[in-house]
Amino acid sequence: MTSHKPSTIALPDGRTLSYATYGSSLASSSHIPIFYFHGFPSSRIEGALWDDTAKTLDVPLIAMDRPGMGHSTLQQNRKLLDWPDDVLALADHLDIKEFGVLGVSGGGPYALACLSAVPEERLKVGATVCGVYPLNLGAQGVLFLSRALFWGGKWLPRVTAAVVDHQVGQRARDLDHPERFAAKIKQQMVASGPRVDKDLLAAKLKDPAWADTLVEALRQSQRESGWGTSIDAGILGSDWGFPLTQVDGKRLMMWHGVLDENSSVRMADQAAELIHPAAYHRLEEEGHASLGYGRMAEVLSSLLVKSK
């Protein structure tokens, strides 16, 4: 695993955008770089879990902190469609002309937003992995906790931020006893879900470096407060500002496990019908974690092939 030290840029509106680079270097790789959009809640450090795979495939991977998470400045009243502008600002700063996007779990909507707003001459390919989809497709199969956060973030953002801070943030920022947060996260990761997810996570968590990276990714999501999580939840639970039919399906690959208990496969099925002609990989024996953490090479390889 690599260093978690962030890089930052100043955005046109004065906000700070934080990111980290993984995989191959921009200067040496022969492939287009991929911007990585982390799950909910998480941070740029989640991208480090993909570092070894990205290096093997010679892919530059640029993982970004969303506003209010990690070292990125909180952005009140932000919308999902604000994100493509931040991505383009970072791409311009890094002198990247062409790129791909990869959104995992709660990062999926941000990949779709980019594919609806960024022209093909810049954004060549995108993928969602066990992604979240609009609640107007029906929330059946979505975890109750996720639905509660989405509703609270939309209608009671201040209360939701306070609850997140009390339940998660204070423990995450407890530098005197960081092991308490780590133990809680590890316990929760294997407490529920299909057997395929539990087995993969139990095996992965035996690797101290992998476990520490996962914990730190979640810890950084609460670095300042619970506001980043609350606003992110509200965005995911609100109208996204564009119909799925506006997403350019010919540039998109969707990956979803039928056994996923975090993100509903029924919603993914409906989304795939709307985002025509997206390539939909519907995997019968995969869950949420088993797909997100177990199919990295397959996902990245397919992005490279589709970008040609």
Coordinates of C-alpha atoms in Angstrom, one line a residue:
M1 CA 0.0 0.0 0.0
T2 CA 1.2 3.5 -0.7
S3 CA 1.3 6.8 1.2
H4 CA -2.1 8.4 2.0
K5 CA -0.7 11.9 1.9
P6 CA -3.1 14.0 -0.2
S7 CA -2.4 16.4 -3.0
T8 CA -4.6 19.4 -3.4
I9 CA -5.7 22.1 -5.9
A10 CA -7.6 25.3 -5.5
L11 CA -10.8 25.3 -7.5
P12 CA -12.2 28.4 -9.3
D13 CA -14.7 29.1 -6.5
G14 CA -11.9 29.0 -3.8
R15 CA -12.6 25.5 -2.5
T16 CA -9.8 23.0 -2.0
L17 CA -10.1 19.7 -3.9
S18 CA -8.0 16.8 -2.5
Y19 CA -6.9 13.8 -4.4
A20 CA -4.3 10.9 -4.3
T21 CA -2.6 9.1 -7.2
Y22 CA -2.3 5.4 -7.4
G23 CA -1.2 2.8 -9.9
S24 CA 1.2 3.9 -12.7
S25 CA 2.5 7.4 -13.1
L26 CA 0.8 9.7 -15.6
A27 CA 4.2 10.3 -17.3
S28 CA 5.0 6.7 -18.0
S29 CA 1.7 4.9 -18.6
S30 CA 0.5 4.2 -22.1
H31 CA -3.1 4.1 -21.0
I32 CA -5.6 6.9 -20.2
P33 CA -5.9 7.8 -16.5
I34 CA -8.9 6.8 -14.6
F35 CA -10.6 9.1 -12.0
Y36 CA -11.8 7.0 -9.1
F37 CA -14.9 8.0 -7.2
H38 CA -15.1 6.5 -3.7
G39 CA -18.1 4.9 -2.0
F40 CA -20.5 6.3 0.6
P41 CA -19.1 7.3 3.0
S42 CA -15.5 7.0 2.3
S43 CA -12.5 9.0 0.9
R44 CA -9.7 9.1 -1.7
I45 CA -7.8 6.5 0.4
E46 CA -10.3 3.9 -0.9
G47 CA -8.4 4.1 -4.2
A48 CA -5.3 2.6 -2.5
L49 CA -7.1 -0.7 -2.4
W50 CA -6.9 -0.6 -6.2
D51 CA -3.2 0.4 -6.2
D52 CA -1.6 -3.0 -6.8
T53 CA -4.1 -3.9 -9.6
A54 CA -3.7 -0.6 -11.3
K55 CA 0.1 -0.9 -11.2
T56 CA -0.1 -4.4 -12.7
L57 CA -2.2 -3.1 -15.5
D58 CA -0.2 0.1 -15.9
V59 CA -3.2 2.3 -15.2
P60 CA -2.9 5.7 -13.6
L61 CA -5.6 5.9 -10.9
I62 CA -6.6 9.3 -9.5
A63 CA -8.9 9.1 -6.4
M64 CA -10.7 12.3 -5.3
D65 CA -12.2 13.3 -2.0
R66 CA -15.7 14.6 -2.4
P67 CA -16.5 17.9 -0.7
G68 CA -16.5 17.7 3.1
M69 CA -14.6 14.4 3.1
G70 CA -10.9 13.9 3.5
H71 CA -9.2 17.2 2.8
S72 CA -11.7 18.6 0.3
T73 CA -13.6 21.7 1.4
L74 CA -17.2 21.3 2.4
Q75 CA -19.6 22.6 -0.3
Q76 CA -23.0 23.6 1.1
N77 CA -26.0 23.2 -1.3
R78 CA -24.0 21.2 -3.8
K79 CA -25.7 19.2 -6.5
L80 CA -24.7 16.0 -8.2
L81 CA -24.0 17.9 -11.5
D82 CA -21.5 20.1 -9.7
W83 CA -19.1 17.1 -9.7
P84 CA -18.2 17.0 -13.4
D85 CA -16.8 20.6 -13.2
D86 CA -14.5 19.5 -10.3
V87 CA -13.3 16.5 -12.3
L88 CA -12.6 18.7 -15.3
A89 CA -10.8 21.2 -13.1
L90 CA -8.5 18.5 -11.8
A91 CA -8.0 17.0 -15.2
D92 CA -7.0 20.4 -16.6
H93 CA -4.6 21.0 -13.6
L94 CA -2.9 17.7 -14.3
D95 CA -2.9 18.4 -18.1
I96 CA -5.0 15.3 -18.8
K97 CA -6.8 15.6 -22.1
E98 CA -8.6 12.2 -22.1
F99 CA -9.7 10.1 -19.2
G100 CA -12.1 7.5 -17.8
V101 CA -14.1 7.4 -14.7
L102 CA -14.8 4.6 -12.2
G103 CA -17.5 5.0 -9.5
V104 CA -17.9 2.3 -6.9
S105 CA -21.0 2.0 -4.7
G106 CA -22.0 5.5 -3.7
G107 CA -19.5 6.8 -6.2
G108 CA -21.5 5.3 -9.1
P109 CA -23.9 8.3 -9.4
Y110 CA -20.9 10.6 -9.8
A111 CA -19.6 8.5 -12.7
L112 CA -23.1 8.7 -14.3
A113 CA -23.2 12.5 -13.8
C114 CA -19.9 12.8 -15.7
L115 CA -21.2 10.6 -18.5
S116 CA -24.2 12.9 -18.8
A117 CA -22.3 16.1 -18.8
V118 CA -18.7 15.7 -20.1
P119 CA -18.2 15.4 -23.8
E120 CA -16.7 12.3 -25.4
E121 CA -13.6 14.1 -26.6
R122 CA -12.6 14.3 -22.9
L123 CA -14.3 11.4 -21.1
K124 CA -13.8 8.2 -23.1
V125 CA -15.2 5.5 -20.9
G126 CA -16.9 5.0 -17.5
A127 CA -17.9 2.2 -15.2
T128 CA -20.1 1.8 -12.1
V129 CA -19.4 -1.1 -9.8
C130 CA -22.2 -2.1 -7.4
G131 CA -23.5 1.4 -7.9
V132 CA -26.3 3.3 -6.3
Y133 CA -29.2 4.4 -8.6
P134 CA -32.0 6.9 -8.3
L135 CA -34.6 6.2 -5.6
N136 CA -37.4 6.9 -8.1
L137 CA -36.6 3.5 -9.5
G138 CA -38.0 2.1 -6.3
A139 CA -36.1 1.6 -3.0
Q140 CA -36.9 -2.1 -2.6
G141 CA -33.7 -3.9 -1.8
V142 CA -31.9 -0.8 -0.5
L143 CA -30.6 -1.1 3.1
F144 CA -32.9 0.6 5.6
L145 CA -29.9 2.5 7.1
S146 CA -29.0 3.8 3.6
R147 CA -32.6 4.9 2.9
A148 CA -32.8 6.6 6.3
L149 CA -29.6 8.5 5.6
F150 CA -30.7 9.5 2.1
W151 CA -34.1 10.8 3.5
G152 CA -32.4 12.6 6.4
G153 CA -29.7 14.1 4.2
K154 CA -32.4 15.4 1.9
W155 CA -34.9 16.8 4.4
L156 CA -33.0 17.1 7.7
P157 CA -29.4 17.7 6.8
R158 CA -28.3 19.4 10.0
V159 CA -29.9 16.7 12.2
T160 CA -28.4 14.0 10.0
A161 CA -24.9 15.6 10.2
A162 CA -25.2 15.7 14.0
V163 CA -26.3 12.0 14.2
V164 CA -23.5 10.9 11.9
D165 CA -21.0 12.9 13.9
H166 CA -22.3 11.4 17.2
Q167 CA -22.5 7.8 15.9
V168 CA -19.4 7.7 13.7
G169 CA -17.4 11.0 13.5
Q170 CA -16.4 11.4 17.1
R171 CA -15.0 7.9 17.3
A172 CA -13.3 8.3 13.9
R173 CA -11.5 11.5 15.2
D174 CA -10.5 10.0 18.5
L175 CA -6.8 10.0 18.1
D176 CA -6.2 8.8 21.7
H177 CA -7.9 5.5 20.9
P178 CA -7.9 5.0 17.2
E179 CA -8.2 1.2 17.7
R180 CA -11.8 1.6 18.9
F181 CA -12.9 3.0 15.5
A182 CA -10.9 0.3 13.7
A183 CA -12.4 -2.5 15.8
K184 CA -15.9 -1.2 15.2
I185 CA -15.5 -0.9 11.4
K186 CA -14.0 -4.4 11.2
Q187 CA -16.8 -5.9 13.2
Q188 CA -19.5 -4.2 11.1
M189 CA -17.9 -5.2 7.8
V190 CA -18.5 -8.9 8.5
A191 CA -21.7 -8.6 10.6
S192 CA -24.1 -8.8 7.7
G193 CA -24.5 -9.5 4.0
P194 CA -24.4 -12.6 1.9
R195 CA -21.9 -15.4 2.6
V196 CA -19.8 -14.5 -0.5
D197 CA -19.2 -11.0 1.0
K198 CA -18.5 -12.2 4.5
D199 CA -16.0 -14.8 3.2
L200 CA -14.1 -12.2 1.0
L201 CA -14.0 -9.6 3.8
A202 CA -12.9 -12.1 6.4
A203 CA -10.0 -13.1 4.2
K204 CA -9.0 -9.5 3.2
L205 CA -9.2 -8.2 6.8
K206 CA -6.5 -10.7 7.8
D207 CA -4.0 -8.6 5.8
P208 CA -3.1 -5.8 8.2
A209 CA -2.1 -3.3 5.4
W210 CA -5.4 -3.9 3.6
A211 CA -7.5 -3.6 6.8
D212 CA -5.7 -0.4 7.9
T213 CA -6.3 1.2 4.5
L214 CA -10.0 0.4 4.5
V215 CA -10.3 1.8 8.1
E216 CA -8.4 4.9 7.2
A217 CA -10.6 5.5 4.1
L218 CA -13.6 5.5 6.3
R219 CA -11.9 7.5 9.1
Q220 CA -11.1 10.2 6.6
S221 CA -14.7 10.6 5.5
Q222 CA -15.3 12.0 9.0
R223 CA -12.1 14.1 9.2
E224 CA -13.9 17.4 9.8
S225 CA -17.5 16.5 10.7
G226 CA -20.5 14.6 9.6
W227 CA -21.6 17.3 7.2
G228 CA -19.9 15.8 4.2
T229 CA -21.7 12.5 4.7
S230 CA -25.0 14.2 5.3
I231 CA -24.8 16.3 2.1
D232 CA -23.6 13.3 0.1
A233 CA -26.6 11.3 1.4
G234 CA -29.0 14.1 0.5
I235 CA -27.6 14.2 -3.0
L236 CA -28.0 10.5 -3.5
G237 CA -31.6 10.6 -2.1
S238 CA -32.7 13.6 -4.2
D239 CA -33.5 14.2 -7.8
W240 CA -30.2 13.9 -9.6
G241 CA -30.8 16.7 -12.0
F242 CA -30.7 14.6 -15.1
P243 CA -32.6 11.5 -16.4
L244 CA -30.7 8.3 -16.8
T245 CA -31.7 8.3 -20.5
Q246 CA -29.3 11.3 -20.8
V247 CA -26.3 9.2 -19.7
D248 CA -24.2 8.1 -22.7
G249 CA -24.6 4.4 -22.5
K250 CA -22.1 3.6 -25.3
R251 CA -19.3 4.8 -23.0
L252 CA -20.6 3.0 -19.9
M253 CA -20.1 -0.4 -18.3
M254 CA -22.3 -1.4 -15.3
W255 CA -21.2 -4.1 -12.9
H256 CA -23.6 -5.5 -10.3
G257 CA -24.0 -8.6 -8.2
V258 CA -27.3 -10.3 -7.9
L259 CA -26.6 -11.1 -4.3
D260 CA -25.8 -7.4 -3.4
E261 CA -27.7 -6.4 -0.2
N262 CA -26.3 -2.9 -0.2
S263 CA -27.3 -1.7 -3.6
S264 CA -30.4 -3.2 -5.2
V265 CA -29.9 -5.3 -8.3
R266 CA -33.5 -4.5 -9.2
M267 CA -32.6 -0.9 -9.5
A268 CA -29.6 -1.8 -11.5
D269 CA -31.7 -3.8 -13.9
Q270 CA -34.0 -0.9 -14.4
A271 CA -31.1 1.5 -14.9
A272 CA -29.5 -0.7 -17.5
E273 CA -32.7 -0.6 -19.5
L274 CA -32.8 3.2 -19.4
I275 CA -29.1 3.7 -20.1
H276 CA -29.0 2.2 -23.6
P277 CA -26.7 0.6 -24.8
A278 CA -24.6 0.3 -21.7
A279 CA -22.7 -3.0 -21.2
Y280 CA -24.4 -4.6 -18.2
H281 CA -22.4 -7.2 -16.3
R282 CA -25.0 -8.8 -14.1
L283 CA -23.1 -11.4 -12.0
E284 CA -25.3 -14.1 -10.4
E285 CA -22.8 -15.2 -7.7
E286 CA -21.5 -11.8 -6.6
G287 CA -22.5 -9.5 -3.7
H288 CA -21.4 -6.0 -2.9
A289 CA -18.0 -6.5 -1.4
S290 CA -17.1 -9.6 -3.4
L291 CA -17.6 -7.6 -6.6
G292 CA -16.1 -4.3 -5.4
Y293 CA -13.0 -5.9 -3.9
G294 CA -12.8 -9.1 -5.8
R295 CA -13.1 -8.2 -9.5
M296 CA -10.7 -5.2 -9.7
A297 CA -8.5 -6.6 -12.4
E298 CA -11.5 -7.5 -14.6
V299 CA -13.1 -4.1 -14.1
L300 CA -10.0 -2.1 -14.9
S301 CA -9.1 -4.3 -17.8
S302 CA -12.5 -3.8 -19.4
L303 CA -12.1 -0.1 -19.0
L304 CA -8.9 -0.2 -20.9
V305 CA -10.3 -2.3 -23.7
K306 CA -13.4 0.0 -24.1
S307 CA -11.2 3.1 -24.1
K308 CA -9.4 2.1 -27.3

